Coordinates of C-alpha atoms in Angstrom, one line a residue:
M1 CA -1.7 13.4 48.8
N2 CA -1.3 10.0 49.0
Y3 CA -3.7 7.2 50.6
E4 CA -2.8 4.0 52.3
A5 CA -3.0 1.0 49.6
P6 CA -5.7 -1.2 50.4
R7 CA -6.0 -5.1 49.9
T8 CA -6.4 -5.3 46.1
R9 CA -7.4 -8.3 43.8
L10 CA -7.3 -8.4 39.9
I11 CA -10.5 -8.4 37.8
A12 CA -10.1 -8.9 34.0
G13 CA -6.8 -7.8 34.5
V14 CA -6.7 -5.0 36.3
S15 CA -5.8 -4.3 40.0
V16 CA -8.4 -3.1 42.4
P17 CA -9.0 -2.3 45.9
D18 CA -10.6 -5.7 47.8
N19 CA -12.5 -5.0 51.2
P20 CA -16.0 -5.7 52.8
L21 CA -17.8 -2.0 51.9
I22 CA -17.0 -2.6 48.4
T23 CA -17.6 -6.3 48.0
A24 CA -21.3 -5.0 49.7
V25 CA -21.7 -2.4 47.1
I26 CA -21.3 -4.5 44.1
E27 CA -24.1 -7.0 45.8
Y28 CA -26.0 -4.2 46.3
A29 CA -25.5 -2.7 42.6
Q30 CA -26.1 -6.1 41.0
G31 CA -29.3 -6.5 43.3
L32 CA -30.8 -3.3 42.0
S33 CA -29.9 -3.4 38.4
E34 CA -30.5 -5.3 35.5
P35 CA -27.5 -7.3 34.0
Y36 CA -26.6 -5.1 31.4
L37 CA -26.9 -2.0 33.7
F38 CA -24.5 -3.8 36.2
N39 CA -22.0 -4.9 33.4
H40 CA -21.7 -1.1 32.5
A41 CA -21.0 0.0 36.3
M42 CA -18.2 -2.9 36.5
R43 CA -17.0 -1.9 32.9
S44 CA -16.7 1.3 34.1
W45 CA -15.0 1.1 37.4
L46 CA -12.4 -0.9 35.6
F47 CA -11.7 1.5 33.1
A48 CA -11.6 4.5 35.5
E49 CA -8.8 2.5 37.4
A50 CA -7.3 1.6 34.3
I51 CA -6.9 5.1 33.3
G52 CA -6.4 6.7 36.2
R53 CA -3.2 4.7 36.4
I54 CA -2.5 5.0 33.0
K55 CA -2.7 8.5 33.7
G56 CA -0.7 8.9 36.8
I57 CA -3.9 10.9 38.9
D58 CA -3.2 10.2 42.4
Y59 CA -7.0 9.4 43.8
D60 CA -8.8 7.6 46.7
H61 CA -9.4 4.2 45.2
E62 CA -12.3 3.0 47.4
V63 CA -14.4 6.3 46.7
V64 CA -14.1 6.1 43.1
A65 CA -14.9 2.1 43.7
V66 CA -17.9 2.9 45.5
G67 CA -18.9 5.9 43.6
T68 CA -18.4 4.3 40.3
I69 CA -20.1 1.1 40.7
L70 CA -23.6 2.9 42.1
H71 CA -23.2 5.8 39.5
D72 CA -26.4 4.5 37.5
I73 CA -28.1 3.2 40.5
G74 CA -30.9 6.3 40.2
L75 CA -31.5 4.7 36.7
T76 CA -33.4 1.4 38.5
G77 CA -36.7 0.7 39.5
S78 CA -35.9 0.4 43.0
V79 CA -34.3 4.0 43.5
S80 CA -36.9 6.9 43.0
G81 CA -37.6 10.6 44.6
P82 CA -38.7 13.9 43.3
N83 CA -35.3 14.9 41.5
R84 CA -33.4 13.8 38.3
F85 CA -32.4 10.3 38.1
E86 CA -28.6 11.4 39.1
V87 CA -29.3 13.2 42.4
N88 CA -31.8 10.3 43.6
G89 CA -29.2 7.5 42.7
A90 CA -26.7 10.1 44.7
D91 CA -28.4 10.1 47.6
A92 CA -29.3 6.7 47.9
A93 CA -25.6 5.5 47.5
L94 CA -24.9 7.6 50.8
S95 CA -27.6 6.0 52.3
F96 CA -26.2 2.5 52.0
I97 CA -22.8 3.6 53.1
K98 CA -24.0 5.5 56.3
G99 CA -22.6 4.0 59.1
E100 CA -19.0 2.5 57.1
G101 CA -17.0 5.2 59.0
L102 CA -16.6 7.2 55.7
S103 CA -15.1 10.3 56.3
A104 CA -17.6 13.5 55.8
R105 CA -15.3 14.5 52.9
R106 CA -15.2 11.0 51.3
A107 CA -18.8 10.8 51.4
Q108 CA -19.4 14.1 49.8
L109 CA -16.6 13.0 47.0
I110 CA -19.2 9.8 46.3
W111 CA -21.9 12.2 46.3
D112 CA -20.6 14.4 44.0
L113 CA -19.2 11.3 41.6
V114 CA -23.2 9.9 41.8
A115 CA -24.6 13.4 40.8
L116 CA -22.5 14.2 38.5
N117 CA -21.3 11.6 36.3
S118 CA -23.3 12.5 33.3
T119 CA -22.4 16.0 33.5
P120 CA -18.4 15.9 32.4
S121 CA -18.6 19.6 31.5
L122 CA -18.4 19.6 35.3
A123 CA -17.6 16.8 36.5
L124 CA -13.9 16.8 35.0
H125 CA -13.2 19.8 36.5
K126 CA -13.9 18.5 40.4
E127 CA -11.7 16.5 42.3
P128 CA -9.5 13.7 41.2
E129 CA -12.0 11.0 42.4
V130 CA -14.8 12.7 40.6
A131 CA -12.9 13.4 37.2
V132 CA -11.2 9.7 37.4
G133 CA -14.6 7.9 38.4
T134 CA -16.6 10.0 35.4
M135 CA -13.7 9.4 32.9
G136 CA -14.4 5.9 33.1
I137 CA -18.0 6.3 33.2
G138 CA -17.8 8.5 29.8
L139 CA -14.5 5.9 28.4
D140 CA -17.8 3.0 28.5
Y141 CA -20.9 5.3 27.7
G142 CA -19.5 6.7 24.6
G143 CA -15.5 5.6 24.1
F144 CA -14.3 8.7 25.4
G145 CA -10.8 8.2 25.8
V146 CA -10.4 4.8 24.4
E147 CA -7.7 5.2 23.0
A148 CA -5.4 5.8 26.4
L149 CA -5.8 2.1 26.7
P150 CA -4.1 -0.8 25.3
A151 CA -6.9 -2.5 22.9
G152 CA -6.1 -5.7 24.9
D153 CA -6.6 -4.1 28.0
V154 CA -10.1 -3.1 26.9
E155 CA -10.9 -6.4 25.3
R156 CA -10.6 -8.2 28.5
I157 CA -12.9 -5.9 30.6
V158 CA -15.5 -5.9 28.1
S159 CA -15.0 -10.0 27.7
A160 CA -15.5 -10.5 31.8
F161 CA -18.6 -7.8 31.6
P162 CA -20.3 -8.0 28.2
R163 CA -22.1 -4.9 26.9
L164 CA -25.7 -7.1 26.6
R165 CA -26.9 -5.1 23.8
M166 CA -26.5 -1.7 25.8
K167 CA -27.2 0.7 23.9
Q168 CA -30.6 -0.4 23.0
R169 CA -31.3 -1.6 26.5
F170 CA -29.7 1.9 27.9
T171 CA -31.9 4.0 25.7
E172 CA -35.3 2.0 26.9
T173 CA -34.1 2.7 30.1
C174 CA -33.9 6.2 29.7
C175 CA -37.1 6.7 27.8
R176 CA -39.1 4.5 30.3
L177 CA -37.6 7.2 32.8
V178 CA -38.4 10.2 30.4
T179 CA -42.1 9.3 29.8
A180 CA -43.1 8.7 33.8
K181 CA -41.1 11.5 35.0
P182 CA -40.7 14.0 32.3
E183 CA -40.3 17.0 34.8
T184 CA -37.1 15.4 35.9
S185 CA -35.7 15.0 32.7
H186 CA -35.3 18.4 31.1
D187 CA -32.0 19.7 32.5
N188 CA -30.1 16.5 32.0
F189 CA -28.8 13.9 29.0
L190 CA -32.4 12.2 29.5
R191 CA -33.7 15.3 27.6
D192 CA -31.9 14.0 24.4
F193 CA -33.2 10.8 24.4
G194 CA -36.8 12.5 25.0
E195 CA -36.0 14.5 21.9
R196 CA -35.1 12.1 19.9
F197 CA -37.3 8.9 21.0
V198 CA -40.0 10.2 22.8
P199 CA -43.8 10.8 20.6
G200 CA -45.0 14.1 22.6
Y201 CA -42.1 15.3 24.6
K202 CA -41.4 18.8 25.1
A203 CA -38.7 19.9 27.4
V204 CA -39.2 22.9 29.6
S205 CA -37.2 25.9 27.7
T206 CA -34.8 28.1 30.0
V207 CA -35.7 30.8 27.6
D208 CA -39.3 30.8 28.5
L209 CA -38.3 30.7 32.2
L210 CA -36.5 33.6 31.5
I211 CA -39.0 36.0 29.4
N212 CA -41.7 34.1 31.7
A213 CA -40.6 35.5 35.1
P214 CA -42.6 37.3 37.1
F215 CA -40.5 40.6 37.4
D216 CA -41.5 44.0 35.8
E217 CA -38.5 45.2 33.2

């Protein structure tokens, strides 16, 4: 599937699409996010574009831009809801782009990218847009696939958007969310942070859910 190439610009040596929607998305993410989290989103986008091109993947660059830049807005204090943070963030992303003329299909891909970004065991098997965005996010989070990029490209991206003690700051953010809303942490990676760092945290066991199901055996 071929997409019409949008206007582009260079950020940290990476060619990325440039249009009013993406500019608005960047400003929205920056306004919501702490600097370390915004930089993580921008690095993730740039890594996604770099690795997607190196791998020769054909994808909708605008969808990847919007979904990747907004992938962690559910971790911010301004985005809330009853669901796990990825779903809250995906819903907020769709609300932000409503009225921008994106088709229902493209909007769904953005929702999927945000909602599934922390579940690569699923996301990497989805559509190219979801997979590529997840590759960029995973590369910045844990270094997954970093060997595919030239070291100089990685250095330029990190220099343009410094990590700002991301390891510590991201851990603190996740622990705050686990403490405030433990019911949303049982089936995503927040559980790992809760079990490692939050005293007294106990996740719901899916085994208990099965054993305690209200059915006669």
